[in-house]
Amino acid sequence: MTWLITGGAGYIGAHVARAMSDAGERVLALDDLSAGVPARLPAHIPLFEGSAHDTGLLKQVFAEHAVTGVVHLAARKQVGESVARPAHYYEENVGGLAALLAAVAEAGIERFLFSSSAAVYGNPDVDLITEDTPCAPVNPYGETKLAGEWLVRAAGRAHGISTVCLRYFNVAGAAAPDLADLGVFNIVPMVFDRLTRAEAPRIFGDDYPTPDGTCVRDYIHVADLAEAHLAAARRLGRTDLVQAGDLTVNIGRGEGVSVRELITMIGEVTGDRRPPVVEARRPGDAPRAVASSARAAEELGWTARRGVRDMVESAWRGWQLHHGE
């Protein structure tokens, strides 16, 4: 098996590339380097600079390296930006995927693993979100991920491609400090950033119908997420499952942690326990979003192994490395 990972030099992509390579899979990476960092990848993993829109480059890589499967992680992923630039998000996330799938079909590649998101669900009022929970995204980012799933499955049916869609919940942590998330868009680095600037962490709303009034979320360690991709790729690699249809799987721990609990833990890890300030609710935030992880265990033989403290401690080591602490 030879796998091309799009977005392979990104935060999640580099973790996936390393995990698959360490497990003996042959891996190539494609990245336009808008957010990717080449140094995240070990020297033995070839990196091609380009995007999913670069059909000429894709055809060349597929042919010259006998690619047998694709892991598609490259995407725009900031909710606020998607609201401000919806056409751009559709062009990048759906248009790029369409171009990639056309090249995959033309090359006769029969395995495709798609990076989706829990954002496809919107704000369901359920205790645990299963893969059968109705999808009702509340922003253009979530819409593009849901449309991407539809497109992946349609291409699979049309061209005999076996597909897996992984719906990630909230990703955090780092397998090694040099692989840490460099953005300040998710809650853990956002709190680190506030503390580094001697500012109090922020909580957006503390009057939700949850035990402590703050939103409850399901956090997944990025190293566990990478192992889920390996498990999905191995499933796709089974010859008895090729052309056997599609699979959609939540990737989470199945356990909820409130925003206040997470900030308290960050204070314990960093030693900066300044109390958070409470601000107004943000539009669209669900009180609770926690995954059912039963299907991942059943279909992929995968369960998360790392806890939230592991995520915070590993992310903090990465933050210190990249911010000179």
CSV table of C-alpha atoms in Angstrom, one decimal:
chain,number,residue,atom,x,y,z
A,1,MET,CA,0.0,0.0,0.0
A,2,THR,CA,1.1,3.5,-0.8
A,3,TRP,CA,-0.9,6.4,0.7
A,4,LEU,CA,-0.9,10.0,-0.4
A,5,ILE,CA,-1.9,12.3,2.5
A,6,THR,CA,-3.1,15.7,1.5
A,7,GLY,CA,-2.4,18.4,4.1
A,8,GLY,CA,0.4,16.1,5.2
A,9,ALA,CA,2.5,18.8,6.7
A,10,GLY,CA,-0.2,20.3,8.8
A,11,TYR,CA,-0.9,19.8,12.5
A,12,ILE,CA,-3.1,16.7,12.1
A,13,GLY,CA,-1.6,15.6,8.8
A,14,ALA,CA,2.0,15.3,10.1
A,15,HIS,CA,0.7,13.2,13.1
A,16,VAL,CA,-1.1,10.9,10.6
A,17,ALA,CA,1.8,10.7,8.3
A,18,ARG,CA,4.2,9.7,11.1
A,19,ALA,CA,1.8,7.2,12.7
A,20,MET,CA,1.2,5.5,9.4
A,21,SER,CA,4.8,5.5,8.4
A,22,ASP,CA,5.9,4.2,11.8
A,23,ALA,CA,3.4,1.4,11.3
A,24,GLY,CA,5.1,0.3,8.1
A,25,GLU,CA,2.8,2.0,5.5
A,26,ARG,CA,4.5,3.8,2.6
A,27,VAL,CA,3.5,7.4,2.9
A,28,LEU,CA,3.7,10.5,0.6
A,29,ALA,CA,2.5,14.0,1.6
A,30,LEU,CA,0.9,16.8,-0.5
A,31,ASP,CA,0.6,20.3,1.1
A,32,ASP,CA,0.3,23.8,-0.3
A,33,LEU,CA,2.1,25.0,2.9
A,34,SER,CA,-0.5,27.7,3.7
A,35,ALA,CA,-0.5,26.2,7.2
A,36,GLY,CA,1.8,23.2,6.8
A,37,VAL,CA,5.4,23.1,8.0
A,38,PRO,CA,7.8,20.8,6.1
A,39,ALA,CA,10.0,20.3,9.1
A,40,ARG,CA,7.1,18.4,10.8
A,41,LEU,CA,7.7,15.5,8.4
A,42,PRO,CA,10.7,13.1,8.7
A,43,ALA,CA,13.1,13.1,5.8
A,44,HIS,CA,12.0,9.8,4.4
A,45,ILE,CA,8.4,11.0,3.7
A,46,PRO,CA,8.4,12.8,0.3
A,47,LEU,CA,6.6,16.1,0.3
A,48,PHE,CA,5.0,17.6,-2.8
A,49,GLU,CA,4.1,21.3,-2.7
A,50,GLY,CA,0.6,21.8,-4.2
A,51,SER,CA,-3.1,21.6,-3.5
A,52,ALA,CA,-6.0,19.2,-4.2
A,53,HIS,CA,-6.8,21.6,-7.2
A,54,ASP,CA,-3.4,20.7,-8.8
A,55,THR,CA,-4.7,17.8,-11.0
A,56,GLY,CA,-1.6,17.7,-13.1
A,57,LEU,CA,0.6,17.2,-10.1
A,58,LEU,CA,-1.8,14.7,-8.7
A,59,LYS,CA,-1.8,12.6,-11.8
A,60,GLN,CA,2.0,12.7,-11.9
A,61,VAL,CA,2.3,11.7,-8.2
A,62,PHE,CA,-0.3,8.9,-8.6
A,63,ALA,CA,1.5,7.5,-11.6
A,64,GLU,CA,5.1,7.8,-10.6
A,65,HIS,CA,4.6,6.5,-7.0
A,66,ALA,CA,1.9,3.8,-7.7
A,67,VAL,CA,-0.5,5.4,-5.1
A,68,THR,CA,-3.1,2.9,-3.9
A,69,GLY,CA,-5.0,5.1,-1.4
A,70,VAL,CA,-5.6,8.7,-0.5
A,71,VAL,CA,-6.1,10.3,3.0
A,72,HIS,CA,-7.6,13.7,2.4
A,73,LEU,CA,-7.0,16.1,5.3
A,74,ALA,CA,-6.3,19.4,3.4
A,75,ALA,CA,-9.1,21.9,4.0
A,76,ARG,CA,-9.9,25.3,5.4
A,77,LYS,CA,-11.3,24.9,8.9
A,78,GLN,CA,-11.9,28.1,10.7
A,79,VAL,CA,-15.6,28.6,11.5
A,80,GLY,CA,-15.5,32.4,11.7
A,81,GLU,CA,-13.6,32.7,8.5
A,82,SER,CA,-16.1,30.4,6.8
A,83,VAL,CA,-19.0,32.7,7.9
A,84,ALA,CA,-17.1,35.7,6.4
A,85,ARG,CA,-15.9,33.9,3.2
A,86,PRO,CA,-18.4,31.2,2.4
A,87,ALA,CA,-17.7,31.0,-1.3
A,88,HIS,CA,-14.0,30.6,-0.6
A,89,TYR,CA,-14.7,27.7,1.8
A,90,TYR,CA,-16.9,26.0,-0.7
A,91,GLU,CA,-14.3,26.5,-3.4
A,92,GLU,CA,-11.5,25.1,-1.3
A,93,ASN,CA,-13.2,22.4,0.7
A,94,VAL,CA,-15.7,21.1,-1.9
A,95,GLY,CA,-14.1,22.2,-5.1
A,96,GLY,CA,-10.7,20.9,-4.2
A,97,LEU,CA,-12.3,17.6,-3.1
A,98,ALA,CA,-14.1,17.3,-6.4
A,99,ALA,CA,-10.9,17.8,-8.3
A,100,LEU,CA,-9.1,15.3,-6.1
A,101,LEU,CA,-11.8,12.6,-6.5
A,102,ALA,CA,-11.8,13.0,-10.3
A,103,ALA,CA,-8.1,12.4,-10.3
A,104,VAL,CA,-8.4,9.4,-7.9
A,105,ALA,CA,-11.1,7.9,-10.2
A,106,GLU,CA,-9.1,8.4,-13.3
A,107,ALA,CA,-6.0,6.8,-11.7
A,108,GLY,CA,-8.1,3.8,-10.7
A,109,ILE,CA,-7.3,4.3,-6.9
A,110,GLU,CA,-9.8,2.2,-4.9
A,111,ARG,CA,-9.3,3.6,-1.3
A,112,PHE,CA,-10.2,7.0,0.0
A,113,LEU,CA,-10.2,8.3,3.6
A,114,PHE,CA,-11.9,11.6,4.2
A,115,SER,CA,-11.3,14.0,7.1
A,116,SER,CA,-14.8,15.2,8.2
A,117,SER,CA,-15.9,16.9,11.4
A,118,ALA,CA,-18.5,16.8,14.2
A,119,ALA,CA,-19.5,20.2,12.8
A,120,VAL,CA,-21.7,18.3,10.4
A,121,TYR,CA,-24.1,17.7,13.3
A,122,GLY,CA,-24.7,21.3,14.2
A,123,ASN,CA,-26.2,21.5,17.7
A,124,PRO,CA,-28.2,18.3,18.4
A,125,ASP,CA,-30.0,18.1,21.7
A,126,VAL,CA,-28.8,14.6,22.6
A,127,ASP,CA,-26.6,13.1,25.4
A,128,LEU,CA,-24.3,11.2,23.0
A,129,ILE,CA,-24.0,12.0,19.3
A,130,THR,CA,-24.1,8.8,17.2
A,131,GLU,CA,-23.3,8.6,13.5
A,132,ASP,CA,-27.1,8.3,12.9
A,133,THR,CA,-27.8,11.6,14.7
A,134,PRO,CA,-29.3,14.0,12.0
A,135,CYS,CA,-26.8,16.4,10.4
A,136,ALA,CA,-27.8,20.0,10.5
A,137,PRO,CA,-24.6,22.2,10.3
A,138,VAL,CA,-24.9,25.7,11.5
A,139,ASN,CA,-22.0,27.4,9.6
A,140,PRO,CA,-20.5,27.2,6.1
A,141,TYR,CA,-17.5,25.1,7.4
A,142,GLY,CA,-19.8,22.4,8.7
A,143,GLU,CA,-21.8,22.6,5.4
A,144,THR,CA,-18.7,22.0,3.4
A,145,LYS,CA,-17.8,19.0,5.4
A,146,LEU,CA,-21.2,17.5,5.0
A,147,ALA,CA,-21.2,18.2,1.3
A,148,GLY,CA,-17.8,16.6,1.2
A,149,GLU,CA,-19.1,13.4,2.7
A,150,TRP,CA,-22.0,13.3,0.2
A,151,LEU,CA,-19.4,13.8,-2.6
A,152,VAL,CA,-17.1,11.1,-1.3
A,153,ARG,CA,-19.8,8.5,-1.0
A,154,ALA,CA,-21.2,9.4,-4.5
A,155,ALA,CA,-17.8,9.1,-6.1
A,156,GLY,CA,-17.3,5.8,-4.2
A,157,ARG,CA,-20.5,4.4,-5.6
A,158,ALA,CA,-19.8,5.6,-9.1
A,159,HIS,CA,-16.2,4.5,-9.4
A,160,GLY,CA,-15.9,1.5,-7.1
A,161,ILE,CA,-13.9,3.3,-4.4
A,162,SER,CA,-14.1,2.1,-0.8
A,163,THR,CA,-14.4,5.2,1.4
A,164,VAL,CA,-14.3,6.1,5.1
A,165,CYS,CA,-15.4,9.4,6.6
A,166,LEU,CA,-14.0,10.2,10.0
A,167,ARG,CA,-16.0,12.8,12.0
A,168,TYR,CA,-13.5,14.4,14.4
A,169,PHE,CA,-14.6,16.0,17.6
A,170,ASN,CA,-12.3,18.5,19.4
A,171,VAL,CA,-8.6,17.8,18.7
A,172,ALA,CA,-5.8,18.8,21.1
A,173,GLY,CA,-2.4,17.8,22.3
A,174,ALA,CA,0.8,16.7,20.5
A,175,ALA,CA,2.7,13.5,20.1
A,176,ALA,CA,5.9,15.5,20.3
A,177,PRO,CA,6.6,19.2,21.0
A,178,ASP,CA,7.7,19.9,17.5
A,179,LEU,CA,4.3,18.7,16.2
A,180,ALA,CA,2.3,21.0,18.3
A,181,ASP,CA,-0.6,23.1,16.9
A,182,LEU,CA,0.8,26.5,15.9
A,183,GLY,CA,-2.6,28.2,15.5
A,184,VAL,CA,-4.5,30.0,18.2
A,185,PHE,CA,-8.0,28.9,17.1
A,186,ASN,CA,-8.8,26.0,19.4
A,187,ILE,CA,-9.5,26.4,23.1
A,188,VAL,CA,-6.3,24.9,24.6
A,189,PRO,CA,-3.9,27.2,22.6
A,190,MET,CA,-6.3,30.1,23.0
A,191,VAL,CA,-6.0,29.7,26.8
A,192,PHE,CA,-2.2,29.3,26.6
A,193,ASP,CA,-2.1,32.5,24.5
A,194,ARG,CA,-4.1,34.5,27.1
A,195,LEU,CA,-2.0,33.2,30.0
A,196,THR,CA,1.3,34.0,28.2
A,197,ARG,CA,0.1,37.6,27.8
A,198,ALA,CA,-0.9,37.7,31.5
A,199,GLU,CA,-4.6,37.8,30.6
A,200,ALA,CA,-7.3,35.8,32.2
A,201,PRO,CA,-8.9,32.9,30.1
A,202,ARG,CA,-12.3,33.6,28.8
A,203,ILE,CA,-15.5,31.6,29.2
A,204,PHE,CA,-18.3,32.4,26.7
A,205,GLY,CA,-21.4,31.8,28.8
A,206,ASP,CA,-21.8,30.1,32.1
A,207,ASP,CA,-25.6,29.7,32.2
A,208,TYR,CA,-25.9,26.6,30.0
A,209,PRO,CA,-28.0,23.6,31.2
A,210,THR,CA,-24.9,21.7,32.2
A,211,PRO,CA,-23.5,20.7,35.6
A,212,ASP,CA,-21.3,23.9,36.0
A,213,GLY,CA,-23.1,26.1,33.5
A,214,THR,CA,-20.4,26.0,30.8
A,215,CYS,CA,-20.3,24.1,27.5
A,216,VAL,CA,-19.4,20.4,27.6
A,217,ARG,CA,-17.2,19.0,24.8
A,218,ASP,CA,-15.5,15.8,23.8
A,219,TYR,CA,-11.7,16.2,23.4
A,220,ILE,CA,-9.5,13.7,21.5
A,221,HIS,CA,-5.7,13.6,21.6
A,222,VAL,CA,-4.2,14.1,18.2
A,223,ALA,CA,-2.1,11.0,18.6
A,224,ASP,CA,-5.2,8.9,19.2
A,225,LEU,CA,-6.7,10.6,16.1
A,226,ALA,CA,-3.7,9.6,14.1
A,227,GLU,CA,-4.0,6.0,15.2
A,228,ALA,CA,-7.7,6.1,14.2
A,229,HIS,CA,-6.6,7.1,10.7
A,230,LEU,CA,-4.1,4.2,10.7
A,231,ALA,CA,-6.9,1.8,11.7
A,232,ALA,CA,-9.2,3.2,9.0
A,233,ALA,CA,-6.5,2.9,6.4
A,234,ARG,CA,-5.8,-0.7,7.4
A,235,ARG,CA,-9.5,-1.5,7.1
A,236,LEU,CA,-9.5,0.0,3.6
A,237,GLY,CA,-6.4,-2.0,2.8
A,238,ARG,CA,-8.2,-5.3,3.5
A,239,THR,CA,-8.7,-6.9,0.1
A,240,ASP,CA,-12.1,-8.4,1.2
A,241,LEU,CA,-13.4,-4.9,1.9
A,242,VAL,CA,-12.3,-3.2,-1.3
A,243,GLN,CA,-15.4,-1.9,-3.2
A,244,ALA,CA,-17.5,-2.8,-0.2
A,245,GLY,CA,-19.1,0.6,0.1
A,246,ASP,CA,-18.6,3.4,2.7
A,247,LEU,CA,-18.2,3.8,6.4
A,248,THR,CA,-18.8,6.9,8.5
A,249,VAL,CA,-17.3,7.0,12.0
A,250,ASN,CA,-17.1,9.4,15.0
A,251,ILE,CA,-13.7,10.0,16.4
A,252,GLY,CA,-14.0,11.0,20.1
A,253,ARG,CA,-13.5,9.7,23.6
A,254,GLY,CA,-17.2,9.5,24.4
A,255,GLU,CA,-16.6,11.6,27.6
A,256,GLY,CA,-17.5,15.2,28.2
A,257,VAL,CA,-15.4,17.9,29.8
A,258,SER,CA,-16.7,21.3,30.5
A,259,VAL,CA,-14.9,24.5,29.5
A,260,ARG,CA,-14.5,25.4,33.2
A,261,GLU,CA,-13.0,22.0,34.0
A,262,LEU,CA,-10.6,22.3,31.1
A,263,ILE,CA,-9.5,25.7,32.1
A,264,THR,CA,-8.9,24.5,35.7
A,265,MET,CA,-6.8,21.7,34.4
A,266,ILE,CA,-4.8,24.1,32.2
A,267,GLY,CA,-4.1,26.2,35.3
A,268,GLU,CA,-2.9,23.1,37.1
A,269,VAL,CA,-0.5,22.1,34.3
A,270,THR,CA,0.8,25.6,33.6
A,271,GLY,CA,0.9,26.8,37.2
A,272,ASP,CA,-1.1,29.9,36.2
A,273,ARG,CA,-4.4,29.5,38.0
A,274,ARG,CA,-5.8,33.0,37.5
A,275,PRO,CA,-9.6,32.7,37.4
A,276,PRO,CA,-11.4,33.0,34.0
A,277,VAL,CA,-13.6,35.9,33.1
A,278,VAL,CA,-17.1,35.1,31.9
A,279,GLU,CA,-18.3,36.8,28.8
A,280,ALA,CA,-21.5,36.6,26.7
A,281,ARG,CA,-22.4,33.4,25.0
A,282,ARG,CA,-21.2,33.0,21.4
A,283,PRO,CA,-24.0,32.4,18.8
A,284,GLY,CA,-24.3,28.8,17.8
A,285,ASP,CA,-22.5,27.1,20.7
A,286,ALA,CA,-24.3,23.9,21.8
A,287,PRO,CA,-24.5,23.2,25.5
A,288,ARG,CA,-23.2,19.6,25.0
A,289,ALA,CA,-21.4,17.8,22.1
A,290,VAL,CA,-20.1,14.4,23.1
A,291,ALA,CA,-19.5,11.5,20.7
A,292,SER,CA,-20.6,8.0,20.9
A,293,SER,CA,-17.5,6.0,20.1
A,294,ALA,CA,-19.1,2.6,19.8
A,295,ARG,CA,-18.9,2.3,16.0
A,296,ALA,CA,-15.2,3.2,16.0
A,297,ALA,CA,-14.6,0.3,18.4
A,298,GLU,CA,-16.7,-2.1,16.5
A,299,GLU,CA,-15.7,-1.2,12.9
A,300,LEU,CA,-12.1,-0.1,13.3
A,301,GLY,CA,-11.1,-1.9,16.5
A,302,TRP,CA,-10.0,1.5,17.8
A,303,THR,CA,-10.6,3.4,21.0
A,304,ALA,CA,-8.9,6.5,22.4
A,305,ARG,CA,-6.1,5.7,24.9
A,306,ARG,CA,-5.1,9.2,26.1
A,307,GLY,CA,-6.9,11.4,28.6
A,308,VAL,CA,-7.5,15.2,28.7
A,309,ARG,CA,-4.5,15.8,31.0
A,310,ASP,CA,-2.2,14.1,28.5
A,311,MET,CA,-3.6,16.5,25.9
A,312,VAL,CA,-3.0,19.6,28.0
A,313,GLU,CA,0.5,18.6,29.2
A,314,SER,CA,1.7,17.6,25.7
A,315,ALA,CA,0.2,20.8,24.2
A,316,TRP,CA,1.9,22.9,26.9
A,317,ARG,CA,5.3,21.4,26.1
A,318,GLY,CA,4.8,22.2,22.4
A,319,TRP,CA,3.6,25.8,23.3
A,320,GLN,CA,6.8,26.3,25.4
A,321,LEU,CA,9.0,25.1,22.6
A,322,HIS,CA,7.5,27.3,19.9
A,323,HIS,CA,7.1,30.4,22.1
A,324,GLY,CA,10.6,30.3,23.7
A,325,GLU,CA,9.5,29.7,27.3
